[in-house]
Amino acid sequence: MKKNNIQQWCDLSYSLDSRRKFYKDSKILITRKEKYSNNLVNRETEIFINSHMGTHIDFPAHCIQNGNFGEKYSLDFFYSRKIFVVNIDLS
């Protein structure tokens, strides 16, 4: 396997937002808490997400009757300099 150069990578992450819908139209629940004691503040953020979100890639066989399963793809398929981004408005 050839060595990867970090400059070849493209970050496709997205921000967490309580308005964004995910798996089965479930939304993220974000709660923020602040506790004050002795002139100090303790801030906490709790994030609740469906355990299905962000854990895997669905291959075509997941939703297409004769679609390919994961073993049909080599690891090189997932590493490419040519990146296509599809922007879907989830709001």
PDB file of N, CA and C in Angstrom, residues 19-79:
ATOM      1  N   ARG A  19     -31.241  21.284  14.247  1.00  0.00           N
ATOM      2  CA  ARG A  19     -32.241  21.361  13.171  1.00  0.00           C
ATOM      3  C   ARG A  19     -31.983  20.347  12.062  1.00  0.00           C
ATOM      4  N   ARG A  20     -30.802  19.768  12.022  1.00  0.00           N
ATOM      5  CA  ARG A  20     -30.430  18.841  10.954  1.00  0.00           C
ATOM      6  C   ARG A  20     -31.083  17.479  11.196  1.00  0.00           C
ATOM      7  N   LYS A  21     -31.708  16.924  10.151  1.00  0.00           N
ATOM      8  CA  LYS A  21     -32.331  15.603  10.262  1.00  0.00           C
ATOM      9  C   LYS A  21     -31.342  14.535   9.816  1.00  0.00           C
ATOM     10  N   PHE A  22     -31.449  13.378  10.447  1.00  0.00           N
ATOM     11  CA  PHE A  22     -30.578  12.255  10.105  1.00  0.00           C
ATOM     12  C   PHE A  22     -31.422  11.007   9.876  1.00  0.00           C
ATOM     13  N   TYR A  23     -30.910   9.887  10.241  1.00  0.00           N
ATOM     14  CA  TYR A  23     -31.547   8.593  10.028  1.00  0.00           C
ATOM     15  C   TYR A  23     -32.989   8.587  10.537  1.00  0.00           C
ATOM     16  N   LYS A  24     -33.918   8.166   9.686  1.00  0.00           N
ATOM     17  CA  LYS A  24     -35.349   8.092   9.999  1.00  0.00           C
ATOM     18  C   LYS A  24     -35.895   9.430  10.498  1.00  0.00           C
ATOM     19  N   ASP A  25     -35.391  10.505   9.935  1.00  0.00           N
ATOM     20  CA  ASP A  25     -35.820  11.863  10.290  1.00  0.00           C
ATOM     21  C   ASP A  25     -35.597  12.226  11.751  1.00  0.00           C
ATOM     22  N   SER A  26     -34.776  11.446  12.449  1.00  0.00           N
ATOM     23  CA  SER A  26     -34.483  11.812  13.836  1.00  0.00           C
ATOM     24  C   SER A  26     -33.546  13.013  13.846  1.00  0.00           C
ATOM     25  N   LYS A  27     -33.650  13.794  14.883  1.00  0.00           N
ATOM     26  CA  LYS A  27     -32.811  14.978  15.018  1.00  0.00           C
ATOM     27  C   LYS A  27     -31.860  14.804  16.192  1.00  0.00           C
ATOM     28  N   ILE A  28     -30.824  15.594  16.189  1.00  0.00           N
ATOM     29  CA  ILE A  28     -29.863  15.604  17.287  1.00  0.00           C
ATOM     30  C   ILE A  28     -30.445  16.447  18.417  1.00  0.00           C
ATOM     31  N   LEU A  29     -30.297  15.966  19.627  1.00  0.00           N
ATOM     32  CA  LEU A  29     -30.703  16.746  20.788  1.00  0.00           C
ATOM     33  C   LEU A  29     -29.439  17.302  21.436  1.00  0.00           C
ATOM     34  N   ILE A  30     -29.339  18.613  21.478  1.00  0.00           N
ATOM     35  CA  ILE A  30     -28.174  19.274  22.070  1.00  0.00           C
ATOM     36  C   ILE A  30     -28.656  20.095  23.260  1.00  0.00           C
ATOM     37  N   THR A  31     -28.105  19.812  24.428  1.00  0.00           N
ATOM     38  CA  THR A  31     -28.435  20.603  25.614  1.00  0.00           C
ATOM     39  C   THR A  31     -27.154  21.178  26.198  1.00  0.00           C
ATOM     40  N   ARG A  32     -27.264  22.401  26.649  1.00  0.00           N
ATOM     41  CA  ARG A  32     -26.109  23.077  27.251  1.00  0.00           C
ATOM     42  C   ARG A  32     -26.448  23.416  28.692  1.00  0.00           C
ATOM     43  N   LYS A  33     -25.503  23.156  29.576  1.00  0.00           N
ATOM     44  CA  LYS A  33     -25.712  23.424  30.995  1.00  0.00           C
ATOM     45  C   LYS A  33     -24.581  24.291  31.523  1.00  0.00           C
ATOM     46  N   GLU A  34     -24.928  25.167  32.426  1.00  0.00           N
ATOM     47  CA  GLU A  34     -23.923  25.984  33.110  1.00  0.00           C
ATOM     48  C   GLU A  34     -24.191  25.908  34.608  1.00  0.00           C
ATOM     49  N   LYS A  35     -23.140  25.652  35.359  1.00  0.00           N
ATOM     50  CA  LYS A  35     -23.249  25.626  36.817  1.00  0.00           C
ATOM     51  C   LYS A  35     -22.231  26.603  37.382  1.00  0.00           C
ATOM     52  N   TYR A  36     -22.696  27.439  38.279  1.00  0.00           N
ATOM     53  CA  TYR A  36     -21.827  28.446  38.888  1.00  0.00           C
ATOM     54  C   TYR A  36     -21.611  28.097  40.356  1.00  0.00           C
ATOM     55  N   SER A  37     -20.355  28.169  40.767  1.00  0.00           N
ATOM     56  CA  SER A  37     -20.020  27.902  42.162  1.00  0.00           C
ATOM     57  C   SER A  37     -18.717  28.614  42.498  1.00  0.00           C
ATOM     58  N   ASN A  38     -18.722  29.400  43.558  1.00  0.00           N
ATOM     59  CA  ASN A  38     -17.504  30.093  44.021  1.00  0.00           C
ATOM     60  C   ASN A  38     -16.829  30.895  42.908  1.00  0.00           C
ATOM     61  N   ASN A  39     -17.610  31.662  42.168  1.00  0.00           N
ATOM     62  CA  ASN A  39     -17.100  32.496  41.071  1.00  0.00           C
ATOM     63  C   ASN A  39     -16.475  31.695  39.929  1.00  0.00           C
ATOM     64  N   LEU A  40     -16.765  30.417  39.855  1.00  0.00           N
ATOM     65  CA  LEU A  40     -16.285  29.575  38.757  1.00  0.00           C
ATOM     66  C   LEU A  40     -17.492  29.066  37.980  1.00  0.00           C
ATOM     67  N   VAL A  41     -17.278  28.794  36.725  1.00  0.00           N
ATOM     68  CA  VAL A  41     -18.364  28.272  35.900  1.00  0.00           C
ATOM     69  C   VAL A  41     -17.955  26.920  35.325  1.00  0.00           C
ATOM     70  N   ASN A  42     -18.893  26.021  35.295  1.00  0.00           N
ATOM     71  CA  ASN A  42     -18.686  24.720  34.673  1.00  0.00           C
ATOM     72  C   ASN A  42     -19.718  24.594  33.554  1.00  0.00           C
ATOM     73  N   ARG A  43     -19.250  24.576  32.323  1.00  0.00           N
ATOM     74  CA  ARG A  43     -20.148  24.482  31.171  1.00  0.00           C
ATOM     75  C   ARG A  43     -20.059  23.081  30.582  1.00  0.00           C
ATOM     76  N   GLU A  44     -21.220  22.515  30.299  1.00  0.00           N
ATOM     77  CA  GLU A  44     -21.275  21.186  29.694  1.00  0.00           C
ATOM     78  C   GLU A  44     -22.241  21.203  28.524  1.00  0.00           C
ATOM     79  N   THR A  45     -21.907  20.446  27.498  1.00  0.00           N
ATOM     80  CA  THR A  45     -22.801  20.252  26.363  1.00  0.00           C
ATOM     81  C   THR A  45     -23.049  18.762  26.230  1.00  0.00           C
ATOM     82  N   GLU A  46     -24.320  18.390  26.185  1.00  0.00           N
ATOM     83  CA  GLU A  46     -24.682  16.990  25.978  1.00  0.00           C
ATOM     84  C   GLU A  46     -25.256  16.854  24.575  1.00  0.00           C
ATOM     85  N   ILE A  47     -24.784  15.834  23.865  1.00  0.00           N
ATOM     86  CA  ILE A  47     -25.234  15.593  22.499  1.00  0.00           C
ATOM     87  C   ILE A  47     -25.805  14.183  22.438  1.00  0.00           C
ATOM     88  N   PHE A  48     -27.066  14.081  22.059  1.00  0.00           N
ATOM     89  CA  PHE A  48     -27.722  12.787  21.919  1.00  0.00           C
ATOM     90  C   PHE A  48     -28.018  12.560  20.445  1.00  0.00           C
ATOM     91  N   ILE A  49     -27.478  11.454  19.903  1.00  0.00           N
ATOM     92  CA  ILE A  49     -27.698  11.125  18.495  1.00  0.00           C
ATOM     93  C   ILE A  49     -28.142   9.676  18.382  1.00  0.00           C
ATOM     94  N   ASN A  50     -28.807   9.364  17.299  1.00  0.00           N
ATOM     95  CA  ASN A  50     -29.185   7.995  17.008  1.00  0.00           C
ATOM     96  C   ASN A  50     -27.914   7.179  16.799  1.00  0.00           C
ATOM     97  N   SER A  51     -27.869   5.974  17.330  1.00  0.00           N
ATOM     98  CA  SER A  51     -26.654   5.158  17.223  1.00  0.00           C
ATOM     99  C   SER A  51     -26.358   4.736  15.792  1.00  0.00           C
ATOM    100  N   HIS A  52     -27.269   4.962  14.879  1.00  0.00           N
ATOM    101  CA  HIS A  52     -27.079   4.605  13.472  1.00  0.00           C
ATOM    102  C   HIS A  52     -26.295   5.676  12.718  1.00  0.00           C
ATOM    103  N   MET A  53     -26.259   6.882  13.255  1.00  0.00           N
ATOM    104  CA  MET A  53     -25.690   8.020  12.536  1.00  0.00           C
ATOM    105  C   MET A  53     -24.160   8.034  12.559  1.00  0.00           C
ATOM    106  N   GLY A  54     -23.569   8.229  11.401  1.00  0.00           N
ATOM    107  CA  GLY A  54     -22.129   8.430  11.309  1.00  0.00           C
ATOM    108  C   GLY A  54     -21.279   7.216  11.613  1.00  0.00           C
ATOM    109  N   THR A  55     -21.865   6.026  11.576  1.00  0.00           N
ATOM    110  CA  THR A  55     -21.111   4.833  11.957  1.00  0.00           C
ATOM    111  C   THR A  55     -20.664   3.986  10.785  1.00  0.00           C
ATOM    112  N   HIS A  56     -21.183   4.257   9.596  1.00  0.00           N
ATOM    113  CA  HIS A  56     -20.893   3.369   8.478  1.00  0.00           C
ATOM    114  C   HIS A  56     -21.236   4.043   7.148  1.00  0.00           C
ATOM    115  N   ILE A  57     -20.888   3.328   6.070  1.00  0.00           N
ATOM    116  CA  ILE A  57     -21.248   3.744   4.716  1.00  0.00           C
ATOM    117  C   ILE A  57     -22.281   2.746   4.211  1.00  0.00           C
ATOM    118  N   ASP A  58     -23.406   3.228   3.701  1.00  0.00           N
ATOM    119  CA  ASP A  58     -24.380   2.325   3.084  1.00  0.00           C
ATOM    120  C   ASP A  58     -23.976   2.097   1.634  1.00  0.00           C
ATOM    121  N   PHE A  59     -23.807   0.829   1.268  1.00  0.00           N
ATOM    122  CA  PHE A  59     -23.484   0.480  -0.109  1.00  0.00           C
ATOM    123  C   PHE A  59     -24.780   0.373  -0.909  1.00  0.00           C
ATOM    124  N   PRO A  60     -24.693   0.378  -2.243  1.00  0.00           N
ATOM    125  CA  PRO A  60     -25.909   0.334  -3.061  1.00  0.00           C
ATOM    126  C   PRO A  60     -26.858  -0.811  -2.705  1.00  0.00           C
ATOM    127  N   ALA A  61     -26.336  -1.954  -2.270  1.00  0.00           N
ATOM    128  CA  ALA A  61     -27.192  -3.098  -1.929  1.00  0.00           C
ATOM    129  C   ALA A  61     -28.137  -2.787  -0.773  1.00  0.00           C
ATOM    130  N   HIS A  62     -27.840  -1.758  -0.017  1.00  0.00           N
ATOM    131  CA  HIS A  62     -28.697  -1.374   1.108  1.00  0.00           C
ATOM    132  C   HIS A  62     -30.077  -0.916   0.636  1.00  0.00           C
ATOM    133  N   CYS A  63     -30.129  -0.318  -0.559  1.00  0.00           N
ATOM    134  CA  CYS A  63     -31.412   0.222  -1.014  1.00  0.00           C
ATOM    135  C   CYS A  63     -31.732  -0.080  -2.478  1.00  0.00           C
ATOM    136  N   ILE A  64     -30.849  -0.820  -3.171  1.00  0.00           N
ATOM    137  CA  ILE A  64     -31.092  -1.195  -4.568  1.00  0.00           C
ATOM    138  C   ILE A  64     -31.040  -2.714  -4.651  1.00  0.00           C
ATOM    139  N   GLN A  65     -32.071  -3.325  -5.216  1.00  0.00           N
ATOM    140  CA  GLN A  65     -32.204  -4.781  -5.202  1.00  0.00           C
ATOM    141  C   GLN A  65     -30.957  -5.516  -5.701  1.00  0.00           C
ATOM    142  N   ASN A  66     -30.380  -5.112  -6.809  1.00  0.00           N
ATOM    143  CA  ASN A  66     -29.193  -5.787  -7.343  1.00  0.00           C
ATOM    144  C   ASN A  66     -27.931  -4.953  -7.158  1.00  0.00           C
ATOM    145  N   GLY A  67     -27.938  -4.072  -6.172  1.00  0.00           N
ATOM    146  CA  GLY A  67     -26.783  -3.211  -5.919  1.00  0.00           C
ATOM    147  C   GLY A  67     -25.613  -3.977  -5.323  1.00  0.00           C
ATOM    148  N   ASN A  68     -24.428  -3.407  -5.451  1.00  0.00           N
ATOM    149  CA  ASN A  68     -23.209  -4.046  -4.946  1.00  0.00           C
ATOM    150  C   ASN A  68     -23.106  -3.967  -3.427  1.00  0.00           C
ATOM    151  N   PHE A  69     -22.506  -5.009  -2.858  1.00  0.00           N
ATOM    152  CA  PHE A  69     -22.144  -5.023  -1.446  1.00  0.00           C
ATOM    153  C   PHE A  69     -20.720  -4.497  -1.304  1.00  0.00           C
ATOM    154  N   GLY A  70     -20.283  -4.244  -0.087  1.00  0.00           N
ATOM    155  CA  GLY A  70     -18.979  -3.654   0.181  1.00  0.00           C
ATOM    156  C   GLY A  70     -17.799  -4.423  -0.369  1.00  0.00           C
ATOM    157  N   GLU A  71     -17.888  -5.757  -0.379  1.00  0.00           N
ATOM    158  CA  GLU A  71     -16.734  -6.540  -0.846  1.00  0.00           C
ATOM    159  C   GLU A  71     -16.467  -6.371  -2.339  1.00  0.00           C
ATOM    160  N   LYS A  72     -17.370  -5.746  -3.062  1.00  0.00           N
ATOM    161  CA  LYS A  72     -17.161  -5.490  -4.495  1.00  0.00           C
ATOM    162  C   LYS A  72     -16.240  -4.297  -4.741  1.00  0.00           C
ATOM    163  N   TYR A  73     -15.892  -3.571  -3.687  1.00  0.00           N
ATOM    164  CA  TYR A  73     -15.073  -2.364  -3.818  1.00  0.00           C
ATOM    165  C   TYR A  73     -13.712  -2.586  -3.164  1.00  0.00           C
ATOM    166  N   SER A  74     -12.658  -2.192  -3.851  1.00  0.00           N
ATOM    167  CA  SER A  74     -11.323  -2.245  -3.251  1.00  0.00           C
ATOM    168  C   SER A  74     -11.146  -1.029  -2.350  1.00  0.00           C
ATOM    169  N   LEU A  75     -10.178  -1.083  -1.448  1.00  0.00           N
ATOM    170  CA  LEU A  75      -9.918   0.060  -0.577  1.00  0.00           C
ATOM    171  C   LEU A  75      -9.533   1.299  -1.375  1.00  0.00           C
ATOM    172  N   ASP A  76      -8.868   1.104  -2.518  1.00  0.00           N
ATOM    173  CA  ASP A  76      -8.485   2.241  -3.357  1.00  0.00           C
ATOM    174  C   ASP A  76      -9.702   3.021  -3.865  1.00  0.00           C
ATOM    175  N   PHE A  77     -10.852   2.368  -3.943  1.00  0.00           N
ATOM    176  CA  PHE A  77     -12.071   3.032  -4.393  1.00  0.00           C
ATOM    177  C   PHE A  77     -12.429   4.207  -3.480  1.00  0.00           C
ATOM    178  N   PHE A  78     -12.080   4.111  -2.200  1.00  0.00           N
ATOM    179  CA  PHE A  78     -12.461   5.123  -1.220  1.00  0.00           C
ATOM    180  C   PHE A  78     -11.435   6.244  -1.081  1.00  0.00           C
ATOM    181  N   TYR A  79     -10.304   6.135  -1.736  1.00  0.00           N
ATOM    182  CA  TYR A  79      -9.260   7.158  -1.674  1.00  0.00           C
ATOM    183  C   TYR A  79      -9.042   7.694  -3.070  1.00  0.00           C
TER     184      TYR A  79
END
